[in-house]
Short mmCIF file of C-alpha atoms in Angstrom, two decimals:
data_model
loop_
_atom_site.label_atom_id
_atom_site.label_comp_id
_atom_site.label_asym_id
_atom_site.label_seq_id
_atom_site.Cartn_x
_atom_site.Cartn_y
_atom_site.Cartn_z
CA MET A 1235 68.44 51.91 34.76
CA LYS A 1236 70.58 49.61 32.62
CA GLU A 1237 69.33 46.01 32.68
CA LEU A 1238 70.87 42.96 31.03
CA PHE A 1239 70.18 39.23 31.32
CA LEU A 1240 73.12 37.12 30.14
CA SER A 1241 73.05 33.35 29.74
CA SER A 1242 74.70 30.41 28.00
CA SER A 1243 71.46 28.62 27.19
CA PHE A 1244 68.34 30.76 27.57
CA LYS A 1245 65.86 27.87 27.53
CA ASP A 1246 67.58 26.40 30.61
CA VAL A 1247 67.26 29.59 32.66
CA ALA A 1248 63.97 30.99 31.34
CA THR A 1249 62.37 30.72 34.79
CA VAL A 1250 65.12 32.98 36.16
CA PHE A 1251 64.30 35.53 33.46
CA ALA A 1252 60.59 35.33 34.30
CA ASP A 1253 61.51 36.31 37.89
CA PHE A 1254 63.89 39.03 36.68
CA LYS A 1255 61.26 40.71 34.47
CA ARG A 1256 57.59 40.18 35.25
CA ASP A 1257 54.49 41.26 33.31
CA LEU A 1258 55.87 40.06 30.00
CA LYS A 1259 52.58 39.19 28.32
CA GLY A 1260 51.94 41.05 25.07
CA LYS A 1261 55.27 42.89 25.07
CA THR A 1262 57.50 42.76 21.99
CA VAL A 1263 61.06 41.52 21.69
CA THR A 1264 63.47 42.14 18.82
CA PHE A 1265 64.93 38.68 18.22
CA ILE A 1266 68.36 38.75 16.54
CA PRO A 1267 69.53 35.32 15.25
CA THR A 1268 72.43 36.78 13.23
CA ALA A 1269 75.27 35.02 15.11
CA SER A 1270 73.76 31.64 14.20
CA ILE A 1271 73.52 32.01 10.43
CA VAL A 1272 77.16 31.00 9.88
CA GLU A 1273 76.87 27.96 12.17
CA LYS A 1274 75.75 24.38 11.42
CA VAL A 1275 74.21 23.70 14.84
CA VAL A 1276 71.35 26.15 15.41
CA PHE A 1277 68.69 24.34 17.48
CA TYR A 1278 69.03 26.97 20.25
CA VAL A 1279 67.53 29.64 17.98
CA ALA A 1280 64.15 27.88 17.74
CA SER A 1281 64.36 26.92 21.43
CA GLY A 1282 64.93 30.51 22.52
CA LYS A 1283 62.11 31.80 20.33
CA LYS A 1284 59.70 29.17 21.63
CA VAL A 1285 60.50 29.98 25.27
CA LEU A 1286 60.00 33.71 24.73
CA GLU A 1287 56.60 33.02 23.18
CA LYS A 1288 55.71 30.74 26.10
CA LEU A 1289 56.52 33.62 28.45
CA GLY A 1290 53.93 35.69 26.57
CA LEU A 1291 56.26 37.84 24.50
CA LYS A 1292 55.64 38.71 20.85
CA VAL A 1293 58.78 37.80 18.90
CA ASP A 1294 59.82 40.16 16.09
CA ILE A 1295 62.71 38.62 14.16
CA LEU A 1296 65.51 40.89 12.95
CA GLU A 1297 68.29 39.26 10.95
CA ILE A 1298 70.80 42.09 10.98
CA SER A 1299 73.00 40.97 8.07
CA THR A 1300 70.15 41.05 5.53
CA SER A 1301 68.04 43.94 6.87
CA GLU A 1302 67.85 47.54 5.71
CA PRO A 1303 69.07 50.26 8.14
CA LYS A 1304 65.53 51.64 8.39
CA GLU A 1305 64.12 48.28 9.54
CA ILE A 1306 66.99 47.72 12.00
CA LYS A 1307 66.46 51.11 13.60
CA ALA A 1308 62.65 50.77 13.78
CA LYS A 1309 62.67 47.32 15.36
CA LEU A 1310 65.43 48.06 17.88
CA LYS A 1311 63.77 51.31 18.94
CA ASN A 1312 60.09 50.30 18.91
CA ASN A 1313 60.18 46.87 20.58
CA GLU A 1314 60.46 46.59 24.35
CA PHE A 1315 63.23 44.00 24.64
CA ILE A 1316 66.32 43.05 22.63
CA TYR A 1317 67.30 39.36 22.43
CA VAL A 1318 70.56 38.25 20.78
CA THR A 1319 71.09 34.52 20.21
CA GLY A 1320 74.22 32.43 20.26
CA GLY A 1321 76.43 31.51 17.31
CA ASN A 1322 79.65 33.07 16.10
CA THR A 1323 80.61 36.08 18.24
CA PHE A 1324 82.90 37.58 15.59
CA PHE A 1325 80.35 37.40 12.77
CA LEU A 1326 77.76 38.90 15.08
CA LEU A 1327 80.03 41.81 16.01
CA GLN A 1328 81.04 42.34 12.38
CA GLU A 1329 77.40 42.68 11.30
CA LEU A 1330 76.38 44.83 14.26
CA LYS A 1331 79.18 47.26 13.41
CA ARG A 1332 78.67 47.15 9.63
CA THR A 1333 75.01 48.08 9.92
CA GLY A 1334 75.30 50.53 12.81
CA ALA A 1335 73.05 48.31 14.92
CA ASP A 1336 75.74 48.29 17.61
CA LYS A 1337 75.31 52.02 18.26
CA ILE A 1338 71.51 51.76 18.40
CA ILE A 1339 71.66 48.82 20.83
CA ILE A 1340 74.11 50.67 23.10
CA GLU A 1341 71.89 53.75 23.06
CA GLU A 1342 68.70 51.78 23.76
CA VAL A 1343 70.19 49.70 26.59
CA ASN A 1344 71.75 52.76 28.21
CA ALA A 1345 68.29 54.36 28.05
CA GLY A 1346 66.77 51.44 29.97
CA LYS A 1347 65.74 48.83 27.38
CA VAL A 1348 66.30 45.26 28.60
CA TYR A 1349 68.98 43.29 26.72
CA ILE A 1350 68.89 39.49 26.72
CA GLY A 1351 72.09 37.86 25.50
CA GLU A 1352 72.61 34.13 24.97
CA SER A 1353 76.15 32.74 24.50
CA ALA A 1354 77.62 34.93 21.69
CA GLY A 1355 74.92 37.46 22.55
CA ALA A 1356 76.32 37.52 26.10
CA MET A 1357 79.94 37.80 24.99
CA VAL A 1358 79.41 40.69 22.59
CA VAL A 1359 78.36 43.11 25.37
CA SER A 1360 81.87 42.90 26.87
CA PRO A 1361 84.41 45.66 26.17
CA ASN A 1362 86.27 43.46 23.67
CA VAL A 1363 85.75 39.95 22.25
CA GLU A 1364 89.28 38.87 21.39
CA TYR A 1365 89.04 36.34 24.25
CA ALA A 1366 86.38 34.43 22.27
CA ILE A 1367 89.02 33.14 19.82
CA ALA A 1368 89.28 29.88 21.79
CA MET A 1369 85.55 29.28 21.27
CA ASP A 1370 84.65 30.78 17.88
CA SER A 1371 86.25 30.93 14.43
CA ILE A 1372 87.51 34.37 13.47
CA LYS A 1373 87.51 33.23 9.81
CA LYS A 1374 83.74 33.65 9.73
CA ALA A 1375 84.14 37.41 10.12
CA PRO A 1376 86.62 38.41 7.39
CA HIS A 1377 85.59 42.09 7.49
CA LEU A 1378 85.84 42.61 11.24
CA GLU A 1379 88.42 45.36 11.71
CA ASN A 1380 88.94 45.10 15.47
CA PHE A 1381 87.61 43.29 18.53
CA ASP A 1382 86.14 46.30 20.32
CA ALA A 1383 82.62 45.26 21.34
CA LEU A 1384 79.50 46.89 22.83
CA ASN A 1385 81.09 47.64 26.21
CA LEU A 1386 77.75 47.50 28.04
CA VAL A 1387 79.34 45.59 30.93
CA SER A 1388 82.84 45.82 32.38
CA PHE A 1389 83.41 42.05 32.60
CA TYR A 1390 83.77 39.17 30.14
CA THR A 1391 81.19 36.37 30.16
CA VAL A 1392 82.50 32.87 29.43
CA PRO A 1393 79.44 30.82 28.39
CA HIS A 1394 78.96 27.03 28.55
CA TYR A 1395 81.56 26.67 31.30
CA THR A 1396 81.77 22.92 32.12
CA ASN A 1397 79.13 22.08 29.47
CA PHE A 1398 79.52 19.81 26.44
CA PRO A 1399 80.78 20.46 23.79
CA PHE A 1400 82.49 23.64 25.00
CA GLN A 1401 84.25 22.45 28.18
CA LYS A 1402 87.74 22.61 26.67
CA ALA A 1403 87.22 25.92 24.89
CA ALA A 1404 85.70 27.57 27.97
CA GLN A 1405 88.48 26.23 30.18
CA LYS A 1406 91.11 27.47 27.75
CA ILE A 1407 89.63 30.99 27.94
CA VAL A 1408 89.71 30.82 31.75
CA ASP A 1409 93.30 29.52 31.79
CA THR A 1410 94.51 32.11 29.27
CA TYR A 1411 92.70 35.24 30.42
CA SER A 1412 91.73 34.93 34.10
CA SER A 1413 94.88 36.73 35.24
CA ILE A 1414 94.36 39.69 32.89
CA LEU A 1415 90.58 40.05 32.43
CA PRO A 1416 87.63 40.08 34.86
CA LEU A 1417 86.03 36.86 33.56
CA PHE A 1418 82.59 35.58 34.54
CA PRO A 1419 82.35 31.88 33.61
CA ILE A 1420 78.74 30.60 33.60
CA SER A 1421 77.32 27.14 32.92
CA ASN A 1422 74.14 26.43 30.96
CA ASN A 1423 72.19 26.46 34.22
CA GLU A 1424 73.38 29.90 35.33
CA ALA A 1425 72.52 33.46 34.37
CA LEU A 1426 73.93 36.88 35.08
CA LEU A 1427 71.44 39.57 36.08
CA ILE A 1428 72.75 43.09 35.65
CA ARG A 1429 71.03 46.19 36.99
CA ASP A 1430 73.28 49.21 36.49
CA ASN A 1431 76.55 48.23 38.20
CA GLN A 1432 75.09 45.39 40.26
CA VAL A 1433 75.78 41.89 38.92
CA ILE A 1434 73.97 38.87 40.40
CA LEU A 1435 74.76 35.26 39.46
CA LYS A 1436 71.66 33.05 39.57
CA SER A 1437 71.83 29.24 39.42
CA LEU A 1438 69.12 26.65 38.95
#
């Protein structure tokens, strides 16, 4: 069964995740902060890590852009969860593709491994991330050849909907793409729970 947990701000919906997946204590999570390394504001990385540890998970950090293929493969395959933080969606996708981590993640999630995506980590599982242009700078991913993404879900998450400082960017995405793409706008207090083809929106 394919399972994904998508959020805008993981720390704000951690209790929803604890209900979604129980018996977390002692399990390992591959924690990917790659999207954040080109950003100035990165407090959410430490927040997400802290919350995961509070839930009883062992956090194994994997910074994709500086890791060897062997390490990437081992951590993605051996740990029980995959967590991808927020940051720049285009840089994240560029590095996932460059290293081949994208293929391993797709394979692991399709085989039943739980994927937790926060903000950029939630957007990158869509079929394509061109819609993120209103929110993220494409200049931070100069080697990204196309916008084709992980395609693990058939919809397009719009994170931070109605939340500062992304209200305008999120609204612009909705205004521009809602007539042509199946968008799923979520606020910081909402999460999308995906089990195979079933999508449930949970609010706090």
